[in-house]
Short mmCIF file of N, CA and C in Angstrom, two decimals:
data_model
loop_
_atom_site.label_atom_id
_atom_site.label_comp_id
_atom_site.label_asym_id
_atom_site.label_seq_id
_atom_site.Cartn_x
_atom_site.Cartn_y
_atom_site.Cartn_z
N MET V 1 -26.51 5.33 9.94
CA MET V 1 -25.52 4.28 9.71
C MET V 1 -26.19 3.01 9.19
N LEU V 2 -27.36 2.67 9.75
CA LEU V 2 -28.05 1.46 9.32
C LEU V 2 -28.44 1.53 7.85
N GLY V 3 -28.90 2.71 7.42
CA GLY V 3 -29.27 2.88 6.02
C GLY V 3 -28.08 2.68 5.10
N TYR V 4 -26.93 3.22 5.48
CA TYR V 4 -25.73 3.06 4.66
C TYR V 4 -25.30 1.59 4.63
N ILE V 5 -25.37 0.92 5.77
CA ILE V 5 -24.99 -0.50 5.83
C ILE V 5 -25.87 -1.32 4.90
N LYS V 6 -27.18 -1.06 4.92
CA LYS V 6 -28.10 -1.79 4.03
C LYS V 6 -27.79 -1.49 2.57
N PHE V 7 -27.51 -0.22 2.26
CA PHE V 7 -27.16 0.15 0.89
C PHE V 7 -25.89 -0.57 0.44
N ALA V 8 -24.84 -0.52 1.25
CA ALA V 8 -23.56 -1.14 0.88
C ALA V 8 -23.70 -2.64 0.74
N ASP V 9 -24.43 -3.27 1.67
CA ASP V 9 -24.64 -4.72 1.58
C ASP V 9 -25.40 -5.09 0.31
N ALA V 10 -26.41 -4.30 -0.03
CA ALA V 10 -27.20 -4.58 -1.24
C ALA V 10 -26.35 -4.38 -2.50
N LEU V 11 -25.54 -3.32 -2.52
CA LEU V 11 -24.67 -3.07 -3.67
C LEU V 11 -23.66 -4.20 -3.84
N SER V 12 -23.03 -4.58 -2.75
CA SER V 12 -22.05 -5.68 -2.80
C SER V 12 -22.70 -6.98 -3.24
N ALA V 13 -23.90 -7.24 -2.73
CA ALA V 13 -24.63 -8.46 -3.10
C ALA V 13 -24.97 -8.45 -4.58
N ALA V 14 -25.39 -7.31 -5.10
CA ALA V 14 -25.75 -7.22 -6.51
C ALA V 14 -24.54 -7.54 -7.40
N PHE V 15 -23.41 -6.92 -7.11
CA PHE V 15 -22.20 -7.20 -7.90
C PHE V 15 -21.75 -8.65 -7.72
N GLY V 16 -21.78 -9.14 -6.50
CA GLY V 16 -21.35 -10.51 -6.25
C GLY V 16 -22.20 -11.53 -6.97
N LYS V 17 -23.51 -11.33 -6.94
CA LYS V 17 -24.41 -12.30 -7.58
C LYS V 17 -24.37 -12.22 -9.10
N VAL V 18 -24.26 -11.01 -9.63
CA VAL V 18 -24.19 -10.86 -11.09
C VAL V 18 -22.90 -11.48 -11.62
N PHE V 19 -21.78 -11.11 -10.99
CA PHE V 19 -20.50 -11.59 -11.51
C PHE V 19 -20.20 -13.02 -11.08
N GLY V 20 -20.98 -13.56 -10.14
CA GLY V 20 -20.86 -14.98 -9.78
C GLY V 20 -21.19 -15.89 -10.96
N TRP V 21 -22.01 -15.39 -11.88
CA TRP V 21 -22.36 -16.19 -13.07
C TRP V 21 -21.17 -16.41 -13.98
N LEU V 22 -20.08 -15.68 -13.76
CA LEU V 22 -18.88 -15.91 -14.57
C LEU V 22 -18.34 -17.32 -14.38
N ILE V 23 -18.66 -17.93 -13.24
CA ILE V 23 -18.22 -19.32 -13.02
C ILE V 23 -18.85 -20.23 -14.06
N VAL V 24 -20.12 -20.01 -14.34
CA VAL V 24 -20.82 -20.83 -15.34
C VAL V 24 -20.22 -20.58 -16.72
N LEU V 25 -20.04 -19.31 -17.07
CA LEU V 25 -19.45 -19.00 -18.39
C LEU V 25 -18.04 -19.57 -18.51
N MET V 26 -17.27 -19.44 -17.44
CA MET V 26 -15.91 -19.95 -17.45
C MET V 26 -15.91 -21.48 -17.60
N THR V 27 -16.84 -22.15 -16.95
CA THR V 27 -16.94 -23.61 -17.06
C THR V 27 -17.23 -24.02 -18.49
N PHE V 28 -18.19 -23.34 -19.13
CA PHE V 28 -18.49 -23.66 -20.53
C PHE V 28 -17.31 -23.35 -21.44
N GLY V 29 -16.64 -22.21 -21.19
CA GLY V 29 -15.51 -21.84 -22.02
C GLY V 29 -14.36 -22.83 -21.92
N VAL V 30 -14.03 -23.24 -20.71
CA VAL V 30 -12.94 -24.20 -20.53
C VAL V 30 -13.34 -25.56 -21.07
N SER V 31 -14.59 -25.96 -20.87
CA SER V 31 -15.06 -27.24 -21.42
C SER V 31 -14.99 -27.24 -22.94
N TYR V 32 -15.38 -26.13 -23.55
CA TYR V 32 -15.29 -26.00 -25.00
C TYR V 32 -13.84 -26.13 -25.45
N GLU V 33 -12.94 -25.44 -24.76
CA GLU V 33 -11.52 -25.50 -25.12
C GLU V 33 -10.98 -26.92 -25.00
N VAL V 34 -11.34 -27.63 -23.94
CA VAL V 34 -10.88 -29.00 -23.77
C VAL V 34 -11.41 -29.88 -24.91
N PHE V 35 -12.67 -29.69 -25.27
CA PHE V 35 -13.27 -30.49 -26.36
C PHE V 35 -12.57 -30.23 -27.69
N VAL V 36 -12.43 -28.95 -28.06
CA VAL V 36 -11.82 -28.68 -29.37
C VAL V 36 -10.34 -29.01 -29.39
N ARG V 37 -9.68 -28.90 -28.25
CA ARG V 37 -8.24 -29.20 -28.20
C ARG V 37 -7.98 -30.70 -28.29
N TYR V 38 -8.68 -31.48 -27.47
CA TYR V 38 -8.35 -32.91 -27.36
C TYR V 38 -9.19 -33.82 -28.24
N VAL V 39 -10.39 -33.40 -28.59
CA VAL V 39 -11.23 -34.23 -29.44
C VAL V 39 -11.06 -33.84 -30.91
N LEU V 40 -11.11 -32.54 -31.18
CA LEU V 40 -11.01 -32.07 -32.57
C LEU V 40 -9.59 -31.72 -32.98
N GLY V 41 -8.68 -31.62 -32.02
CA GLY V 41 -7.29 -31.29 -32.34
C GLY V 41 -7.11 -29.88 -32.88
N ALA V 42 -8.01 -28.95 -32.48
CA ALA V 42 -7.94 -27.56 -32.96
C ALA V 42 -8.08 -26.59 -31.79
N PRO V 43 -7.04 -26.39 -31.00
CA PRO V 43 -7.15 -25.49 -29.84
C PRO V 43 -7.41 -24.05 -30.25
N THR V 44 -8.05 -23.32 -29.37
CA THR V 44 -8.34 -21.91 -29.64
C THR V 44 -7.18 -21.06 -29.12
N PRO V 45 -6.94 -19.94 -29.77
CA PRO V 45 -5.86 -19.06 -29.29
C PRO V 45 -6.31 -18.11 -28.17
N TRP V 46 -7.59 -18.10 -27.85
CA TRP V 46 -8.12 -17.12 -26.91
C TRP V 46 -8.60 -17.68 -25.58
N ALA V 47 -8.77 -18.98 -25.46
CA ALA V 47 -9.42 -19.56 -24.28
C ALA V 47 -8.67 -19.28 -22.97
N LEU V 48 -7.36 -19.37 -22.97
CA LEU V 48 -6.59 -19.14 -21.75
C LEU V 48 -6.79 -17.71 -21.24
N ASP V 49 -6.67 -16.74 -22.15
CA ASP V 49 -6.84 -15.35 -21.75
C ASP V 49 -8.24 -15.07 -21.23
N ILE V 50 -9.24 -15.58 -21.91
CA ILE V 50 -10.62 -15.34 -21.50
C ILE V 50 -10.88 -15.96 -20.13
N SER V 51 -10.36 -17.16 -19.88
CA SER V 51 -10.57 -17.77 -18.57
C SER V 51 -9.85 -16.98 -17.47
N PHE V 52 -8.66 -16.46 -17.75
CA PHE V 52 -7.96 -15.61 -16.78
C PHE V 52 -8.77 -14.34 -16.48
N ILE V 53 -9.28 -13.72 -17.52
CA ILE V 53 -10.05 -12.48 -17.36
C ILE V 53 -11.31 -12.74 -16.56
N MET V 54 -12.03 -13.81 -16.88
CA MET V 54 -13.27 -14.10 -16.15
C MET V 54 -12.99 -14.45 -14.69
N TYR V 55 -11.97 -15.26 -14.45
CA TYR V 55 -11.65 -15.63 -13.07
C TYR V 55 -11.19 -14.41 -12.28
N GLY V 56 -10.35 -13.61 -12.88
CA GLY V 56 -9.86 -12.41 -12.20
C GLY V 56 -10.99 -11.44 -11.88
N THR V 57 -11.91 -11.27 -12.81
CA THR V 57 -13.06 -10.39 -12.59
C THR V 57 -13.93 -10.92 -11.47
N LEU V 58 -14.20 -12.20 -11.50
CA LEU V 58 -15.00 -12.83 -10.43
C LEU V 58 -14.33 -12.64 -9.08
N PHE V 59 -13.05 -12.89 -9.02
CA PHE V 59 -12.29 -12.78 -7.78
C PHE V 59 -12.30 -11.34 -7.26
N MET V 60 -12.03 -10.38 -8.14
CA MET V 60 -11.95 -8.98 -7.72
C MET V 60 -13.31 -8.42 -7.33
N LEU V 61 -14.32 -8.66 -8.14
CA LEU V 61 -15.63 -8.06 -7.87
C LEU V 61 -16.42 -8.84 -6.82
N GLY V 62 -15.95 -10.02 -6.46
CA GLY V 62 -16.59 -10.77 -5.38
C GLY V 62 -16.04 -10.44 -4.01
N GLY V 63 -14.99 -9.64 -3.94
CA GLY V 63 -14.36 -9.32 -2.67
C GLY V 63 -15.26 -8.54 -1.73
N ALA V 64 -15.95 -7.54 -2.24
CA ALA V 64 -16.84 -6.74 -1.40
C ALA V 64 -18.03 -7.57 -0.93
N TYR V 65 -18.52 -8.41 -1.81
CA TYR V 65 -19.64 -9.30 -1.44
C TYR V 65 -19.22 -10.24 -0.31
N THR V 66 -18.04 -10.81 -0.43
CA THR V 66 -17.53 -11.71 0.60
C THR V 66 -17.32 -10.97 1.91
N LEU V 67 -16.82 -9.74 1.84
CA LEU V 67 -16.65 -8.93 3.04
C LEU V 67 -17.99 -8.65 3.70
N SER V 68 -19.01 -8.36 2.89
CA SER V 68 -20.33 -8.04 3.45
C SER V 68 -20.96 -9.23 4.16
N ARG V 69 -20.57 -10.43 3.77
CA ARG V 69 -21.14 -11.65 4.35
C ARG V 69 -20.23 -12.27 5.41
N GLY V 70 -19.14 -11.59 5.74
CA GLY V 70 -18.22 -12.11 6.74
C GLY V 70 -17.52 -13.38 6.30
N GLY V 71 -17.24 -13.48 5.00
CA GLY V 71 -16.69 -14.71 4.45
C GLY V 71 -15.19 -14.75 4.26
N HIS V 72 -14.50 -13.66 4.56
CA HIS V 72 -13.05 -13.67 4.40
C HIS V 72 -12.40 -14.48 5.53
N VAL V 73 -11.28 -15.06 5.22
CA VAL V 73 -10.56 -15.88 6.19
C VAL V 73 -10.03 -14.98 7.30
N ARG V 74 -10.17 -15.45 8.52
CA ARG V 74 -9.64 -14.70 9.65
C ARG V 74 -9.12 -15.68 10.69
N GLY V 75 -8.08 -15.27 11.36
CA GLY V 75 -7.52 -16.10 12.43
C GLY V 75 -8.14 -15.65 13.74
N ASP V 76 -9.21 -16.29 14.15
CA ASP V 76 -9.93 -15.80 15.33
C ASP V 76 -9.85 -16.74 16.53
N PHE V 77 -8.74 -17.44 16.70
CA PHE V 77 -8.64 -18.36 17.83
C PHE V 77 -8.63 -17.61 19.16
N LEU V 78 -8.14 -16.38 19.18
CA LEU V 78 -8.23 -15.55 20.39
C LEU V 78 -9.40 -14.57 20.29
N TYR V 79 -9.58 -14.01 19.12
CA TYR V 79 -10.58 -12.98 18.87
C TYR V 79 -11.97 -13.40 19.33
N ARG V 80 -12.36 -14.61 19.05
CA ARG V 80 -13.71 -15.07 19.39
C ARG V 80 -13.95 -15.15 20.90
N LEU V 81 -12.89 -15.16 21.69
CA LEU V 81 -13.03 -15.21 23.14
C LEU V 81 -13.23 -13.84 23.77
N TRP V 82 -12.97 -12.78 23.01
CA TRP V 82 -13.07 -11.42 23.55
C TRP V 82 -14.52 -10.95 23.55
N PRO V 83 -14.84 -9.99 24.42
CA PRO V 83 -16.19 -9.39 24.39
C PRO V 83 -16.42 -8.66 23.05
N VAL V 84 -17.68 -8.54 22.68
CA VAL V 84 -18.03 -7.92 21.39
C VAL V 84 -17.45 -6.51 21.26
N ARG V 85 -17.52 -5.73 22.31
CA ARG V 85 -17.00 -4.35 22.24
C ARG V 85 -15.50 -4.33 21.95
N VAL V 86 -14.76 -5.27 22.50
CA VAL V 86 -13.32 -5.35 22.24
C VAL V 86 -13.08 -5.80 20.80
N GLN V 87 -13.84 -6.80 20.36
CA GLN V 87 -13.73 -7.24 18.97
C GLN V 87 -13.98 -6.08 18.01
N ALA V 88 -15.04 -5.31 18.28
CA ALA V 88 -15.40 -4.20 17.41
C ALA V 88 -14.33 -3.12 17.41
N ALA V 89 -13.77 -2.83 18.58
CA ALA V 89 -12.71 -1.81 18.66
C ALA V 89 -11.48 -2.25 17.88
N ILE V 90 -11.09 -3.50 18.02
CA ILE V 90 -9.93 -4.02 17.28
C ILE V 90 -10.22 -4.00 15.78
N ASP V 91 -11.39 -4.49 15.38
CA ASP V 91 -11.75 -4.49 13.96
C ASP V 91 -11.74 -3.07 13.40
N GLY V 92 -12.37 -2.14 14.12
CA GLY V 92 -12.42 -0.76 13.65
C GLY V 92 -11.03 -0.18 13.47
N LEU V 93 -10.16 -0.41 14.44
CA LEU V 93 -8.79 0.07 14.35
C LEU V 93 -8.07 -0.54 13.14
N LEU V 94 -8.25 -1.84 12.94
CA LEU V 94 -7.60 -2.51 11.81
C LEU V 94 -8.13 -2.02 10.47
N TYR V 95 -9.44 -1.72 10.39
CA TYR V 95 -9.99 -1.14 9.15
C TYR V 95 -9.33 0.20 8.86
N ILE V 96 -9.19 1.02 9.88
CA ILE V 96 -8.63 2.36 9.68
C ILE V 96 -7.14 2.30 9.34
N VAL V 97 -6.40 1.47 10.07
CA VAL V 97 -4.94 1.45 9.91
C VAL V 97 -4.48 0.65 8.69
N PHE V 98 -5.14 -0.47 8.39
CA PHE V 98 -4.66 -1.33 7.31
C PHE V 98 -5.60 -1.40 6.11
N PHE V 99 -6.88 -1.62 6.35
CA PHE V 99 -7.81 -1.87 5.25
C PHE V 99 -7.95 -0.66 4.32
N PHE V 100 -8.33 0.49 4.87
CA PHE V 100 -8.58 1.65 4.02
C PHE V 100 -7.34 2.15 3.28
N PRO V 101 -6.17 2.22 3.92
CA PRO V 101 -4.99 2.60 3.14
C PRO V 101 -4.70 1.62 1.99
N GLY V 102 -4.88 0.32 2.25
CA GLY V 102 -4.64 -0.67 1.19
C GLY V 102 -5.63 -0.55 0.05
N VAL V 103 -6.89 -0.34 0.39
CA VAL V 103 -7.93 -0.21 -0.64
C VAL V 103 -7.74 1.07 -1.43
N LEU V 104 -7.40 2.17 -0.75
CA LEU V 104 -7.15 3.43 -1.47
C LEU V 104 -5.94 3.30 -2.39
N ALA V 105 -4.92 2.60 -1.93
CA ALA V 105 -3.75 2.36 -2.80
C ALA V 105 -4.16 1.54 -4.02
N LEU V 106 -5.05 0.56 -3.81
CA LEU V 106 -5.55 -0.26 -4.92
C LEU V 106 -6.28 0.62 -5.93
N VAL V 107 -7.12 1.52 -5.46
CA VAL V 107 -7.89 2.38 -6.36
C VAL V 107 -6.96 3.31 -7.14
N PHE V 108 -6.06 4.00 -6.44
CA PHE V 108 -5.21 4.98 -7.12
C PHE V 108 -4.18 4.32 -8.04
N ALA V 109 -3.56 3.25 -7.58
CA ALA V 109 -2.60 2.55 -8.45
C ALA V 109 -3.34 1.87 -9.60
N GLY V 110 -4.51 1.31 -9.31
CA GLY V 110 -5.31 0.69 -10.36
C GLY V 110 -5.75 1.68 -11.41
N TRP V 111 -6.10 2.90 -10.97
CA TRP V 111 -6.52 3.94 -11.92
C TRP V 111 -5.38 4.27 -12.88
N LYS V 112 -4.19 4.43 -12.33
CA LYS V 112 -3.01 4.74 -13.16
C LYS V 112 -2.73 3.59 -14.13
N TYR V 113 -2.79 2.39 -13.61
CA TYR V 113 -2.54 1.18 -14.39
C TYR V 113 -3.57 1.02 -15.51
N ALA V 114 -4.86 1.22 -15.17
CA ALA V 114 -5.94 1.05 -16.15
C ALA V 114 -5.91 2.16 -17.20
N SER V 115 -5.66 3.40 -16.78
CA SER V 115 -5.67 4.50 -17.75
C SER V 115 -4.55 4.33 -18.78
N ARG V 116 -3.38 3.88 -18.32
CA ARG V 116 -2.29 3.62 -19.27
C ARG V 116 -2.67 2.51 -20.25
N SER V 117 -3.34 1.49 -19.72
CA SER V 117 -3.75 0.37 -20.55
C SER V 117 -4.77 0.81 -21.60
N TRP V 118 -5.71 1.67 -21.22
CA TRP V 118 -6.71 2.19 -22.17
C TRP V 118 -6.04 3.06 -23.23
N GLN V 119 -5.03 3.84 -22.84
CA GLN V 119 -4.37 4.75 -23.77
C GLN V 119 -3.75 4.03 -24.96
N TYR V 120 -3.13 2.91 -24.69
CA TYR V 120 -2.50 2.21 -25.81
C TYR V 120 -3.23 0.94 -26.22
N GLY V 121 -4.46 0.75 -25.74
CA GLY V 121 -5.26 -0.39 -26.18
C GLY V 121 -4.57 -1.72 -25.92
N GLU V 122 -4.15 -1.92 -24.70
CA GLU V 122 -3.36 -3.09 -24.32
C GLU V 122 -4.07 -4.39 -24.67
N VAL V 123 -3.30 -5.31 -25.22
CA VAL V 123 -3.80 -6.66 -25.52
C VAL V 123 -2.92 -7.66 -24.78
N SER V 124 -3.43 -8.86 -24.63
CA SER V 124 -2.70 -9.90 -23.92
C SER V 124 -1.50 -10.37 -24.72
N VAL V 125 -0.42 -10.61 -24.01
CA VAL V 125 0.78 -11.15 -24.66
C VAL V 125 0.84 -12.67 -24.51
N ASN V 126 -0.16 -13.26 -23.86
CA ASN V 126 -0.15 -14.70 -23.62
C ASN V 126 -0.64 -15.53 -24.80
N SER V 127 -1.28 -14.90 -25.76
CA SER V 127 -1.80 -15.68 -26.88
C SER V 127 -1.70 -14.89 -28.17
N PRO V 128 -1.71 -15.59 -29.29
CA PRO V 128 -1.64 -14.90 -30.58
C PRO V 128 -2.95 -14.20 -30.95
N ALA V 129 -4.01 -14.42 -30.20
CA ALA V 129 -5.31 -13.83 -30.54
C ALA V 129 -5.33 -12.33 -30.24
N GLY V 130 -4.45 -11.86 -29.39
CA GLY V 130 -4.42 -10.44 -29.06
C GLY V 130 -5.69 -9.98 -28.35
N VAL V 131 -6.12 -10.75 -27.36
CA VAL V 131 -7.34 -10.43 -26.62
C VAL V 131 -7.14 -9.10 -25.88
N PRO V 132 -8.05 -8.13 -26.08
CA PRO V 132 -7.90 -6.86 -25.36
C PRO V 132 -8.09 -7.04 -23.86
N ILE V 133 -7.22 -6.41 -23.07
CA ILE V 133 -7.32 -6.56 -21.62
C ILE V 133 -7.43 -5.23 -20.88
N TYR V 134 -7.51 -4.12 -21.62
CA TYR V 134 -7.62 -2.83 -20.95
C TYR V 134 -8.89 -2.73 -20.12
N GLN V 135 -9.99 -3.30 -20.59
CA GLN V 135 -11.23 -3.27 -19.82
C GLN V 135 -11.09 -4.09 -18.54
N PHE V 136 -10.30 -5.14 -18.58
CA PHE V 136 -10.05 -5.96 -17.39
C PHE V 136 -9.26 -5.17 -16.35
N LYS V 137 -8.35 -4.33 -16.78
CA LYS V 137 -7.57 -3.53 -15.85
C LYS V 137 -8.48 -2.55 -15.09
N THR V 138 -9.58 -2.13 -15.70
CA THR V 138 -10.53 -1.23 -15.05
C THR V 138 -11.22 -1.91 -13.88
N VAL V 139 -11.32 -3.23 -13.93
CA VAL V 139 -11.94 -3.99 -12.84
C VAL V 139 -11.19 -3.75 -11.52
N ILE V 140 -9.90 -3.49 -11.59
CA ILE V 140 -9.12 -3.23 -10.38
C ILE V 140 -9.68 -2.00 -9.65
N VAL V 141 -9.96 -0.96 -10.40
CA VAL V 141 -10.48 0.28 -9.82
C VAL V 141 -11.88 0.05 -9.26
N VAL V 142 -12.73 -0.60 -10.04
CA VAL V 142 -14.11 -0.86 -9.61
C VAL V 142 -14.11 -1.70 -8.33
N ALA V 143 -13.26 -2.72 -8.29
CA ALA V 143 -13.17 -3.58 -7.10
C ALA V 143 -12.73 -2.78 -5.89
N GLY V 144 -11.77 -1.90 -6.07
CA GLY V 144 -11.30 -1.06 -4.96
C GLY V 144 -12.39 -0.14 -4.45
N ILE V 145 -13.16 0.45 -5.35
CA ILE V 145 -14.26 1.33 -4.94
C ILE V 145 -15.32 0.54 -4.19
N LEU V 146 -15.67 -0.64 -4.71
CA LEU V 146 -16.66 -1.48 -4.02
C LEU V 146 -16.17 -1.90 -2.63
N LEU V 147 -14.90 -2.23 -2.53
CA LEU V 147 -14.34 -2.59 -1.22
C LEU V 147 -14.35 -1.40 -0.26
N ALA V 148 -14.08 -0.20 -0.77
CA ALA V 148 -14.12 0.99 0.08
C ALA V 148 -15.53 1.25 0.59
N ILE V 149 -16.52 1.11 -0.29
CA ILE V 149 -17.92 1.31 0.11
C ILE V 149 -18.31 0.29 1.17
N GLN V 150 -17.97 -0.98 0.93
CA GLN V 150 -18.32 -2.02 1.89
C GLN V 150 -17.50 -1.90 3.16
N GLY V 151 -16.25 -1.49 3.05
CA GLY V 151 -15.40 -1.31 4.22
C GLY V 151 -15.96 -0.24 5.16
N LEU V 152 -16.51 0.82 4.60
CA LEU V 152 -17.13 1.85 5.43
C LEU V 152 -18.34 1.28 6.17
N ALA V 153 -19.10 0.44 5.47
CA ALA V 153 -20.24 -0.22 6.14
C ALA V 153 -19.75 -1.11 7.28
N GLN V 154 -18.64 -1.81 7.06
CA GLN V 154 -18.10 -2.66 8.11
C GLN V 154 -17.60 -1.82 9.29
N LEU V 155 -17.02 -0.67 9.01
CA LEU V 155 -16.59 0.24 10.07
C LEU V 155 -17.80 0.72 10.87
N PHE V 156 -18.89 1.02 10.17
CA PHE V 156 -20.13 1.41 10.86
C PHE V 156 -20.65 0.27 11.73
N ARG V 157 -20.51 -0.97 11.24
CA ARG V 157 -20.90 -2.13 12.05
C ARG V 157 -20.08 -2.17 13.35
N CYS V 158 -18.80 -1.87 13.22
CA CYS V 158 -17.93 -1.85 14.41
C CYS V 158 -18.39 -0.78 15.40
N ILE V 159 -18.73 0.39 14.89
CA ILE V 159 -19.18 1.48 15.76
C ILE V 159 -20.46 1.08 16.48
N LEU V 160 -21.40 0.48 15.75
CA LEU V 160 -22.65 0.03 16.36
C LEU V 160 -22.39 -1.07 17.40
N ALA V 161 -21.46 -1.97 17.10
CA ALA V 161 -21.15 -3.05 18.05
C ALA V 161 -20.49 -2.50 19.31
N MET V 162 -19.64 -1.48 19.16
CA MET V 162 -19.03 -0.86 20.34
C MET V 162 -20.09 -0.17 21.19
N ARG V 163 -21.06 0.43 20.52
CA ARG V 163 -22.11 1.14 21.25
C ARG V 163 -23.10 0.18 21.92
N ASP V 164 -23.54 -0.86 21.16
CA ASP V 164 -24.62 -1.73 21.62
C ASP V 164 -24.14 -3.03 22.27
N GLY V 165 -22.90 -3.41 22.02
CA GLY V 165 -22.40 -4.67 22.57
C GLY V 165 -22.88 -5.90 21.83
N VAL V 166 -23.44 -5.71 20.63
CA VAL V 166 -23.97 -6.81 19.81
C VAL V 166 -23.60 -6.51 18.36
N TRP V 167 -23.16 -7.56 17.65
CA TRP V 167 -22.84 -7.39 16.23
C TRP V 167 -24.12 -7.35 15.41
N LEU V 168 -24.18 -6.43 14.47
CA LEU V 168 -25.27 -6.40 13.50
C LEU V 168 -25.04 -7.55 12.53
N ALA V 169 -25.99 -8.44 12.45
CA ALA V 169 -25.81 -9.65 11.64
C ALA V 169 -25.70 -9.31 10.16
N ALA V 170 -24.81 -10.01 9.50
CA ALA V 170 -24.68 -9.89 8.05
C ALA V 170 -25.82 -10.65 7.40
N ALA V 171 -26.21 -10.20 6.22
CA ALA V 171 -27.26 -10.90 5.48
C ALA V 171 -26.78 -12.30 5.14
N GLU V 172 -27.69 -13.24 5.15
CA GLU V 172 -27.35 -14.62 4.81
C GLU V 172 -28.14 -15.03 3.58
N ASP V 173 -27.43 -15.30 2.52
CA ASP V 173 -28.09 -15.78 1.32
C ASP V 173 -27.45 -17.06 0.80
N VAL V 174 -26.35 -17.42 1.41
CA VAL V 174 -25.64 -18.64 1.05
C VAL V 174 -25.21 -19.30 2.36
N GLU V 175 -25.32 -20.62 2.40
CA GLU V 175 -24.91 -21.31 3.61
C GLU V 175 -23.89 -22.38 3.26
N GLU V 176 -22.87 -22.47 4.09
CA GLU V 176 -21.82 -23.45 3.87
C GLU V 176 -22.38 -24.87 3.96
N THR V 177 -21.87 -25.76 3.14
CA THR V 177 -22.31 -27.15 3.16
C THR V 177 -22.09 -27.78 4.53
N GLU V 178 -20.98 -27.45 5.16
CA GLU V 178 -20.68 -27.98 6.48
C GLU V 178 -21.77 -27.60 7.48
N GLN V 179 -22.23 -26.36 7.43
CA GLN V 179 -23.29 -25.91 8.34
C GLN V 179 -24.61 -26.62 8.05
N LEU V 180 -24.91 -26.82 6.78
CA LEU V 180 -26.13 -27.55 6.42
C LEU V 180 -26.09 -28.97 6.94
N LEU V 181 -24.95 -29.63 6.81
CA LEU V 181 -24.81 -30.99 7.30
C LEU V 181 -24.94 -31.06 8.82
N MET V 182 -24.36 -30.07 9.52
CA MET V 182 -24.47 -30.03 10.98
C MET V 182 -25.93 -29.85 11.41
N LYS V 183 -26.67 -29.02 10.69
CA LYS V 183 -28.08 -28.83 11.01
C LYS V 183 -28.87 -30.12 10.80
N GLN V 184 -28.54 -30.84 9.72
CA GLN V 184 -29.23 -32.10 9.46
C GLN V 184 -28.93 -33.12 10.55
N MET V 185 -27.71 -33.13 11.04
CA MET V 185 -27.33 -34.11 12.06
C MET V 185 -27.98 -33.81 13.41
N THR V 186 -28.18 -32.53 13.72
CA THR V 186 -28.74 -32.16 15.02
C THR V 186 -30.25 -31.99 15.02
N ALA V 187 -30.85 -31.85 13.84
CA ALA V 187 -32.31 -31.66 13.77
C ALA V 187 -33.01 -33.00 13.97
N PRO V 188 -34.17 -32.99 14.65
CA PRO V 188 -34.93 -34.24 14.80
C PRO V 188 -35.41 -34.72 13.43
N SER V 189 -35.39 -35.99 13.25
CA SER V 189 -35.78 -36.57 11.97
C SER V 189 -37.26 -36.41 11.75
N GLU V 190 -37.63 -36.15 10.49
CA GLU V 190 -39.03 -36.00 10.15
C GLU V 190 -39.59 -37.29 9.55
N HIS V 191 -38.78 -38.31 9.44
CA HIS V 191 -39.24 -39.58 8.88
C HIS V 191 -40.08 -40.29 9.95
N PRO V 192 -41.29 -40.80 9.59
CA PRO V 192 -42.17 -41.40 10.60
C PRO V 192 -41.56 -42.59 11.32
N ASP V 193 -40.71 -43.37 10.67
CA ASP V 193 -40.13 -44.55 11.30
C ASP V 193 -39.03 -44.18 12.29
N MET V 194 -38.50 -42.95 12.22
CA MET V 194 -37.38 -42.56 13.06
C MET V 194 -37.83 -41.93 14.38
N LYS V 195 -39.13 -41.72 14.56
CA LYS V 195 -39.63 -41.06 15.77
C LYS V 195 -39.82 -42.05 16.90
#
């Protein structure tokens, strides 16, 4: 189980980090569009579609990465008070009852949706540029598969937590600004005058 968890976490991290760069591309693309639209008075017919495609791809392919890092929103005002074994049992049950059926529905419905789009070479109806979007529809299937792979790793984490009474820590490669600020406030100052 540990080997699979490491594999799934690494796979999710790879996709998350690679497709995270879409934020930079999207920023340049939107900045370019703003410049040519408002400064040069010559808007592009493709910028809106491309920004939608990049944002949607980032959002979809970042889901498994976020799941692997425990970054999804959760209402844990009661959950955090329960023992680890109870938390793990509840999480495991919820993965089986809700998560996996939803992800499998995403994969199968996405496959049907994407294959139809590829068959007729679907283009965007939002702009006169006719930006092809069939490849974007395939992202739905890929995202569902990545979520299923990571979801199985999370289920294995639940099984290990039920057995050991301790959660297997998620990899940390990004830290929230709020946490960094809290560490700075509680850490002893390294400035010589502050000692």
